[in-house]
PDB file of C-alpha atoms in Angstrom:
ATOM      1  CA  MET A 199       0.000   0.000   0.000  1.00 46.00           C
ATOM      2  CA  GLN A 200       2.823   2.391   0.830  1.00 57.00           C
ATOM      3  CA  ALA A 201       4.389   1.894  -2.608  1.00 55.00           C
ATOM      4  CA  GLU A 202       1.005   2.555  -4.244  1.00 56.00           C
ATOM      5  CA  GLN A 203       0.628   5.787  -2.272  1.00 57.00           C
ATOM      6  CA  LYS A 204       4.131   6.979  -3.172  1.00 64.00           C
ATOM      7  CA  LEU A 205       3.605   6.496  -6.913  1.00 60.00           C
ATOM      8  CA  PRO A 206       1.189   9.461  -7.312  1.00 71.00           C
ATOM      9  CA  GLU A 207       3.546  11.571  -5.196  1.00 76.00           C
ATOM     10  CA  ARG A 208       6.483  10.763  -7.495  1.00 75.00           C
ATOM     11  CA  ARG A 209       4.356  11.572 -10.535  1.00 78.00           C
ATOM     12  CA  SER A 210       3.324  14.851  -8.968  1.00 85.00           C
ATOM     13  CA  ARG A 211       6.938  15.802  -8.245  1.00 88.00           C
ATOM     14  CA  LYS A 212       7.947  14.865 -11.789  1.00 90.00           C
ATOM     15  CA  ALA A 213       5.100  16.949 -13.228  1.00 93.00           C
ATOM     16  CA  ARG A 214       6.144  19.895 -11.057  1.00 92.00           C
ATOM     17  CA  ARG A 215       9.738  19.592 -12.257  1.00 95.00           C
ATOM     18  CA  THR A 216       8.614  19.454 -15.882  1.00 97.00           C
ATOM     19  CA  ARG A 217       6.385  22.493 -15.459  1.00 96.00           C
ATOM     20  CA  ASP A 218       9.154  24.415 -13.715  1.00 96.00           C
ATOM     21  CA  ALA A 219      11.644  23.484 -16.448  1.00 97.00           C
ATOM     22  CA  LEU A 220       9.281  24.734 -19.159  1.00 98.00           C
ATOM     23  CA  ALA A 221       8.478  27.930 -17.277  1.00 97.00           C
ATOM     24  CA  GLY A 222      12.164  28.582 -16.598  1.00 97.00           C
ATOM     25  CA  ALA A 223      13.099  27.987 -20.223  1.00 98.00           C
ATOM     26  CA  ALA A 224      10.349  30.328 -21.440  1.00 98.00           C
ATOM     27  CA  PHE A 225      11.347  32.985 -18.923  1.00 98.00           C
ATOM     28  CA  GLU A 226      15.025  33.024 -19.890  1.00 98.00           C
ATOM     29  CA  LEU A 227      14.533  32.714 -23.648  1.00 98.00           C
ATOM     30  CA  VAL A 228      11.891  35.435 -23.867  1.00 98.00           C
ATOM     31  CA  LEU A 229      13.788  37.890 -21.667  1.00 97.00           C
ATOM     32  CA  ASP A 230      17.020  37.235 -23.574  1.00 97.00           C
ATOM     33  CA  ARG A 231      15.573  37.394 -27.087  1.00 97.00           C
ATOM     34  CA  GLY A 232      12.103  38.946 -26.942  1.00 96.00           C
ATOM     35  CA  LEU A 233       8.643  37.392 -26.985  1.00 97.00           C
ATOM     36  CA  ARG A 234       8.198  37.402 -30.754  1.00 96.00           C
ATOM     37  CA  GLU A 235      11.579  35.818 -31.415  1.00 97.00           C
ATOM     38  CA  VAL A 236      10.900  32.691 -29.339  1.00 97.00           C
ATOM     39  CA  THR A 237       8.737  29.726 -30.376  1.00 97.00           C
ATOM     40  CA  VAL A 238       7.010  27.123 -28.263  1.00 97.00           C
ATOM     41  CA  GLU A 239       9.173  24.480 -29.929  1.00 97.00           C
ATOM     42  CA  GLU A 240      12.327  26.249 -28.755  1.00 98.00           C
ATOM     43  CA  ILE A 241      11.001  26.433 -25.211  1.00 98.00           C
ATOM     44  CA  ALA A 242      10.184  22.719 -25.243  1.00 98.00           C
ATOM     45  CA  GLU A 243      13.602  21.869 -26.657  1.00 97.00           C
ATOM     46  CA  ARG A 244      15.368  23.954 -23.984  1.00 97.00           C
ATOM     47  CA  ALA A 245      13.391  22.061 -21.310  1.00 97.00           C
ATOM     48  CA  ASP A 246      14.217  18.733 -23.023  1.00 96.00           C
ATOM     49  CA  VAL A 247      10.606  17.776 -23.721  1.00 97.00           C
ATOM     50  CA  ASP A 248       8.456  17.673 -26.858  1.00 96.00           C
ATOM     51  CA  ARG A 249       5.845  20.127 -28.118  1.00 96.00           C
ATOM     52  CA  ARG A 250       2.980  17.936 -26.933  1.00 96.00           C
ATOM     53  CA  THR A 251       4.324  17.948 -23.388  1.00 97.00           C
ATOM     54  CA  PHE A 252       4.426  21.741 -23.445  1.00 97.00           C
ATOM     55  CA  SER A 253       0.736  21.819 -24.371  1.00 97.00           C
ATOM     56  CA  ARG A 254      -0.157  19.649 -21.379  1.00 96.00           C
ATOM     57  CA  TYR A 255       1.113  22.367 -19.042  1.00 97.00           C
ATOM     58  CA  PHE A 256       0.601  25.676 -20.835  1.00 97.00           C
ATOM     59  CA  ALA A 257      -1.827  27.074 -23.382  1.00 96.00           C
ATOM     60  CA  SER A 258       0.725  29.505 -24.833  1.00 97.00           C
ATOM     61  CA  LYS A 259       4.254  30.786 -24.458  1.00 97.00           C
ATOM     62  CA  GLU A 260       2.815  33.811 -22.648  1.00 97.00           C
ATOM     63  CA  ASP A 261       1.343  31.522 -19.979  1.00 97.00           C
ATOM     64  CA  ALA A 262       4.691  29.787 -19.590  1.00 98.00           C
ATOM     65  CA  VAL A 263       6.656  33.031 -19.298  1.00 97.00           C
ATOM     66  CA  LEU A 264       4.308  34.372 -16.620  1.00 97.00           C
ATOM     67  CA  ASP A 265       4.282  31.201 -14.528  1.00 96.00           C
ATOM     68  CA  SER A 266       6.992  32.771 -12.368  1.00 92.00           C
ATOM     69  CA  VAL A 267       4.552  35.458 -11.144  1.00 95.00           C
ATOM     70  CA  ARG A 268       1.371  33.360 -11.078  1.00 93.00           C
ATOM     71  CA  GLY A 269       1.833  32.468  -7.428  1.00 93.00           C
ATOM     72  CA  ASP A 270       2.197  36.046  -6.192  1.00 97.00           C
ATOM     73  CA  GLY A 271      -1.548  36.641  -6.145  1.00 96.00           C
ATOM     74  CA  ASP A 272      -1.934  33.441  -4.133  1.00 96.00           C
ATOM     75  CA  ARG A 273       0.660  34.676  -1.642  1.00 97.00           C
ATOM     76  CA  ILE A 274      -1.151  37.993  -1.211  1.00 98.00           C
ATOM     77  CA  ASN A 275      -4.398  36.103  -0.670  1.00 98.00           C
ATOM     78  CA  ASP A 276      -2.779  33.767   1.857  1.00 97.00           C
ATOM     79  CA  ALA A 277      -1.562  36.847   3.739  1.00 98.00           C
ATOM     80  CA  LEU A 278      -5.057  38.366   3.506  1.00 98.00           C
ATOM     81  CA  ARG A 279      -6.607  35.255   5.065  1.00 97.00           C
ATOM     82  CA  ALA A 280      -4.104  35.483   7.917  1.00 97.00           C
ATOM     83  CA  ARG A 281      -4.834  39.117   8.807  1.00 97.00           C
ATOM     84  CA  PRO A 282      -6.638  39.762  12.124  1.00 95.00           C
ATOM     85  CA  ALA A 283     -10.396  39.461  11.815  1.00 93.00           C
ATOM     86  CA  ASP A 284     -11.006  42.897  13.358  1.00 93.00           C
ATOM     87  CA  GLU A 285      -9.033  44.819  10.709  1.00 95.00           C
ATOM     88  CA  PRO A 286     -11.118  46.877   8.287  1.00 94.00           C
ATOM     89  CA  PRO A 287     -11.184  45.103   4.899  1.00 95.00           C
ATOM     90  CA  LEU A 288      -9.128  47.634   2.941  1.00 95.00           C
ATOM     91  CA  THR A 289      -6.578  47.901   5.740  1.00 95.00           C
ATOM     92  CA  ALA A 290      -6.301  44.104   5.754  1.00 96.00           C
ATOM     93  CA  TYR A 291      -5.715  44.067   1.980  1.00 97.00           C
ATOM     94  CA  HIS A 292      -3.070  46.796   2.250  1.00 97.00           C
ATOM     95  CA  ARG A 293      -1.247  44.967   5.031  1.00 97.00           C
ATOM     96  CA  ALA A 294      -1.449  41.690   3.118  1.00 98.00           C
ATOM     97  CA  VAL A 295       0.364  43.406   0.248  1.00 98.00           C
ATOM     98  CA  GLN A 296       2.937  44.722   2.726  1.00 98.00           C
ATOM     99  CA  ASP A 297       3.396  41.197   4.107  1.00 97.00           C
ATOM    100  CA  TRP A 298       3.958  39.893   0.570  1.00 98.00           C
ATOM    101  CA  LEU A 299       6.501  42.611  -0.188  1.00 97.00           C
ATOM    102  CA  ALA A 300       8.450  41.885   3.004  1.00 97.00           C
ATOM    103  CA  ASP A 301       8.200  38.070   3.007  1.00 95.00           C
ATOM    104  CA  PRO A 302      11.719  36.743   3.702  1.00 91.00           C
ATOM    105  CA  GLY A 303      10.859  33.232   2.538  1.00 92.00           C
ATOM    106  CA  THR A 304       9.573  33.947  -0.972  1.00 93.00           C
ATOM    107  CA  PRO A 305      10.855  37.283  -2.316  1.00 95.00           C
ATOM    108  CA  ALA A 306       8.371  39.642  -3.952  1.00 96.00           C
ATOM    109  CA  TRP A 307       8.868  41.072  -7.433  1.00 96.00           C
ATOM    110  CA  HIS A 308      11.436  43.717  -6.547  1.00 95.00           C
ATOM    111  CA  ARG A 309      13.710  41.117  -4.908  1.00 95.00           C
ATOM    112  CA  ARG A 310      13.516  38.361  -7.543  1.00 95.00           C
ATOM    113  CA  PRO A 311      15.978  38.314 -10.463  1.00 94.00           C
ATOM    114  CA  ARG A 312      14.591  39.607 -13.754  1.00 96.00           C
ATOM    115  CA  ILE A 313      10.943  39.967 -12.649  1.00 96.00           C
ATOM    116  CA  TYR A 314      11.286  43.698 -13.220  1.00 96.00           C
ATOM    117  CA  GLU A 315      12.413  42.960 -16.797  1.00 96.00           C
ATOM    118  CA  LEU A 316       9.445  40.638 -17.275  1.00 97.00           C
ATOM    119  CA  LEU A 317       6.875  43.212 -16.184  1.00 96.00           C
ATOM    120  CA  VAL A 318       8.528  45.913 -18.284  1.00 95.00           C
ATOM    121  CA  LEU A 319       8.191  43.560 -21.256  1.00 96.00           C
ATOM    122  CA  ALA A 320       4.539  42.894 -20.368  1.00 96.00           C
ATOM    123  CA  GLU A 321       3.860  46.628 -20.678  1.00 93.00           C
ATOM    124  CA  ARG A 322       5.148  46.541 -24.267  1.00 94.00           C
ATOM    125  CA  GLU A 323       3.714  43.243 -25.512  1.00 96.00           C
ATOM    126  CA  PRO A 324      -0.106  43.198 -25.809  1.00 97.00           C
ATOM    127  CA  THR A 325      -0.469  39.395 -25.672  1.00 97.00           C
ATOM    128  CA  LEU A 326       1.759  39.179 -22.609  1.00 97.00           C
ATOM    129  CA  TYR A 327      -0.119  42.021 -20.935  1.00 96.00           C
ATOM    130  CA  ALA A 328      -3.450  40.286 -21.644  1.00 97.00           C
ATOM    131  CA  ALA A 329      -2.196  37.020 -20.126  1.00 97.00           C
ATOM    132  CA  PHE A 330      -0.967  38.889 -17.051  1.00 97.00           C
ATOM    133  CA  HIS A 331      -4.362  40.586 -16.760  1.00 96.00           C
ATOM    134  CA  HIS A 332      -6.074  37.184 -16.607  1.00 96.00           C
ATOM    135  CA  ILE A 333      -3.766  36.139 -13.773  1.00 96.00           C
ATOM    136  CA  ARG A 334      -4.686  39.306 -11.861  1.00 96.00           C
ATOM    137  CA  VAL A 335      -8.405  38.788 -12.449  1.00 96.00           C
ATOM    138  CA  ASP A 336      -8.251  35.250 -11.070  1.00 96.00           C
ATOM    139  CA  ALA A 337      -6.350  36.406  -7.980  1.00 97.00           C
ATOM    140  CA  GLN A 338      -8.799  39.250  -7.397  1.00 97.00           C
ATOM    141  CA  ALA A 339     -11.779  36.882  -7.604  1.00 97.00           C
ATOM    142  CA  ASP A 340     -10.220  34.882  -4.779  1.00 98.00           C
ATOM    143  CA  SER A 341      -9.599  38.104  -2.845  1.00 98.00           C
ATOM    144  CA  VAL A 342     -13.273  39.049  -3.134  1.00 98.00           C
ATOM    145  CA  ALA A 343     -14.274  35.673  -1.692  1.00 98.00           C
ATOM    146  CA  ILE A 344     -11.834  36.115   1.209  1.00 98.00           C
ATOM    147  CA  VAL A 345     -13.096  39.622   2.020  1.00 97.00           C
ATOM    148  CA  ALA A 346     -16.698  38.421   1.812  1.00 97.00           C
ATOM    149  CA  GLU A 347     -15.903  35.669   4.296  1.00 96.00           C
ATOM    150  CA  ARG A 348     -14.248  38.190   6.625  1.00 95.00           C
ATOM    151  CA  LEU A 349     -17.378  40.341   6.479  1.00 95.00           C
ATOM    152  CA  GLY A 350     -19.737  37.371   6.765  1.00 96.00           C
ATOM    153  CA  THR A 351     -21.580  38.402   3.649  1.00 96.00           C
ATOM    154  CA  ASP A 352     -22.525  37.170   0.163  1.00 97.00           C
ATOM    155  CA  PRO A 353     -20.439  38.888  -2.564  1.00 96.00           C
ATOM    156  CA  LEU A 354     -23.264  38.324  -5.051  1.00 95.00           C
ATOM    157  CA  THR A 355     -25.572  40.647  -3.123  1.00 97.00           C
ATOM    158  CA  ASP A 356     -23.145  42.808  -1.127  1.00 97.00           C
ATOM    159  CA  LEU A 357     -20.850  45.060  -3.161  1.00 97.00           C
ATOM    160  CA  ARG A 358     -18.429  45.818  -0.332  1.00 96.00           C
ATOM    161  CA  PRO A 359     -16.049  42.890  -0.963  1.00 97.00           C
ATOM    162  CA  ALA A 360     -15.741  43.659  -4.689  1.00 97.00           C
ATOM    163  CA  VAL A 361     -15.318  47.385  -4.050  1.00 96.00           C
ATOM    164  CA  THR A 362     -12.661  46.723  -1.407  1.00 96.00           C
ATOM    165  CA  VAL A 363     -10.647  44.477  -3.711  1.00 97.00           C
ATOM    166  CA  ALA A 364     -11.078  46.762  -6.712  1.00 97.00           C
ATOM    167  CA  ALA A 365      -9.676  49.645  -4.662  1.00 96.00           C
ATOM    168  CA  GLY A 366      -6.783  47.695  -3.147  1.00 96.00           C
ATOM    169  CA  ALA A 367      -5.822  45.876  -6.328  1.00 97.00           C
ATOM    170  CA  GLY A 368      -6.139  49.153  -8.232  1.00 96.00           C
ATOM    171  CA  ALA A 369      -3.653  50.788  -5.892  1.00 97.00           C
ATOM    172  CA  LEU A 370      -1.254  47.878  -6.375  1.00 97.00           C
ATOM    173  CA  LEU A 371      -1.684  48.051 -10.139  1.00 96.00           C
ATOM    174  CA  ALA A 372      -1.025  51.801 -10.147  1.00 96.00           C
ATOM    175  CA  ALA A 373       2.146  51.259  -8.120  1.00 97.00           C
ATOM    176  CA  GLN A 374       3.244  48.476 -10.459  1.00 96.00           C
ATOM    177  CA  ALA A 375       2.665  50.646 -13.532  1.00 95.00           C
ATOM    178  CA  ALA A 376       4.706  53.488 -12.038  1.00 96.00           C
ATOM    179  CA  TRP A 377       7.396  50.998 -11.011  1.00 96.00           C
ATOM    180  CA  VAL A 378       7.968  49.488 -14.444  1.00 94.00           C
ATOM    181  CA  ARG A 379       8.063  52.930 -16.054  1.00 93.00           C
ATOM    182  CA  GLY A 380      10.414  54.449 -13.512  1.00 91.00           C
ATOM    183  CA  ASP A 381      13.625  52.473 -14.178  1.00 86.00           C
ATOM    184  CA  ARG A 382      14.234  51.990 -10.419  1.00 90.00           C
ATOM    185  CA  PRO A 383      13.664  48.311  -9.595  1.00 90.00           C
ATOM    186  CA  ASP A 384      13.985  48.757  -5.817  1.00 92.00           C
ATOM    187  CA  GLU A 385      11.204  51.358  -5.628  1.00 96.00           C
ATOM    188  CA  LEU A 386       8.170  49.069  -5.575  1.00 97.00           C
ATOM    189  CA  PRO A 387       7.471  49.132  -1.791  1.00 97.00           C
ATOM    190  CA  ARG A 388       7.661  52.937  -1.675  1.00 97.00           C
ATOM    191  CA  LEU A 389       5.324  53.250  -4.665  1.00 97.00           C
ATOM    192  CA  VAL A 390       2.856  50.838  -3.078  1.00 97.00           C
ATOM    193  CA  GLU A 391       2.744  53.003   0.046  1.00 96.00           C
ATOM    194  CA  ARG A 392       2.209  56.126  -2.044  1.00 95.00           C
ATOM    195  CA  ALA A 393      -0.638  54.463  -3.948  1.00 95.00           C
ATOM    196  CA  PHE A 394      -2.435  53.261  -0.822  1.00 95.00           C
ATOM    197  CA  GLY A 395      -1.780  56.615   0.845  1.00 92.00           C
ATOM    198  CA  ALA A 396      -3.498  58.406  -2.002  1.00 90.00           C
ATOM    199  CA  LEU A 397      -6.383  55.954  -1.852  1.00 86.00           C
ATOM    200  CA  SER A 398      -7.033  56.445   1.840  1.00 72.00           C
ATOM    201  CA  GLY A 399      -6.147  60.117   2.176  1.00 64.00           C
ATOM    202  CA  GLU A 400      -5.997  62.868  -0.365  1.00 60.00           C
ATOM    203  CA  LEU A 401      -8.620  61.446  -2.727  1.00 60.00           C
ATOM    204  CA  PHE A 402     -11.223  61.827   0.019  1.00 62.00           C
ATOM    205  CA  THR A 403     -10.476  65.506   0.681  1.00 63.00           C
ATOM    206  CA  ARG A 404     -11.893  68.462  -1.177  1.00 62.00           C
ATOM    207  CA  PRO A 405      -9.409  69.699  -3.791  1.00 61.00           C
ATOM    208  CA  PRO A 406      -8.152  73.241  -3.245  1.00 61.00           C
ATOM    209  CA  ALA A 407      -9.972  75.971  -5.128  1.00 62.00           C
ATOM    210  CA  PRO A 408      -8.061  77.168  -8.186  1.00 64.00           C
ATOM    211  CA  ALA A 409      -6.257  80.447  -7.747  1.00 58.00           C
ATOM    212  CA  PRO A 410      -8.151  83.406  -9.233  1.00 62.00           C
ATOM    213  CA  HIS A 411      -6.960  84.279 -12.707  1.00 57.00           C
ATOM    214  CA  SER A 412      -4.954  87.484 -12.803  1.00 49.00           C
ATOM    215  CA  THR A 413      -4.238  89.588 -15.868  1.00 49.00           C
ATOM    216  CA  THR A 414      -1.837  91.939 -14.088  1.00 47.00           C
ATOM    217  CA  SER A 415       1.349  90.558 -15.551  1.00 44.00           C
ATOM    218  CA  THR A 416      -0.192  90.310 -19.027  1.00 45.00           C
ATOM    219  CA  THR A 417      -1.474  93.828 -19.125  1.00 44.00           C
ATOM    220  CA  GLU A 418       1.768  95.183 -17.684  1.00 45.00           C
ATOM    221  CA  GLY A 419       3.715  93.273 -20.286  1.00 45.00           C
ATOM    222  CA  ASN A 420       1.587  94.841 -23.018  1.00 48.00           C
ATOM    223  CA  GLY A 421       2.150  98.290 -21.643  1.00 46.00           C
ATOM    224  CA  THR A 422      -1.498  98.697 -20.734  1.00 44.00           C
ATOM    225  CA  PRO A 423      -2.011 101.079 -17.800  1.00 42.00           C
TER     226      PRO A 423
END
């Protein structure tokens, strides 16, 4: 019986190794040469498997390239589940993102080699950006379910969980967009704090009234008395 139980475990480990080899090959090839210059066949060959094996694990080369960031949404959601039950939902989401950024066990994007390059590339390549968007959407759906559970409510009838996640994930997305366009890979945590700070502070205050328009300098410059 023990041998029979170990067989599925060995198969699972082998499948995980194959998937990781394909994802790693896609990641390195695409970042070295560009998305459009790499074929699925080349990825499979680099991982020492055939084209059919690739298709068992990934629907496209974009999916394979992004496998290295697929688990980050899960890590944020795991941190969200672990937040104290008495925290307000948006505060809990913010602190879950902070926990993910500071996790010493599994580094976040700004502390993992070449993830910055990958997300810069995703900004330029529409098919890669679309695949990354699907990953985010899936993670956010899980976040909504977690927030709904924290609130003891049904997300189909109560909008608060979806609004909370839309706001928090939007702040993270804004920080990410500024990060990949800023050419400073270590800046992500600071940008996240700025984004959540804007969300919880200045956007809820009345904007200052515009200064009254003055024509003094114009008329003086024209020589008008």
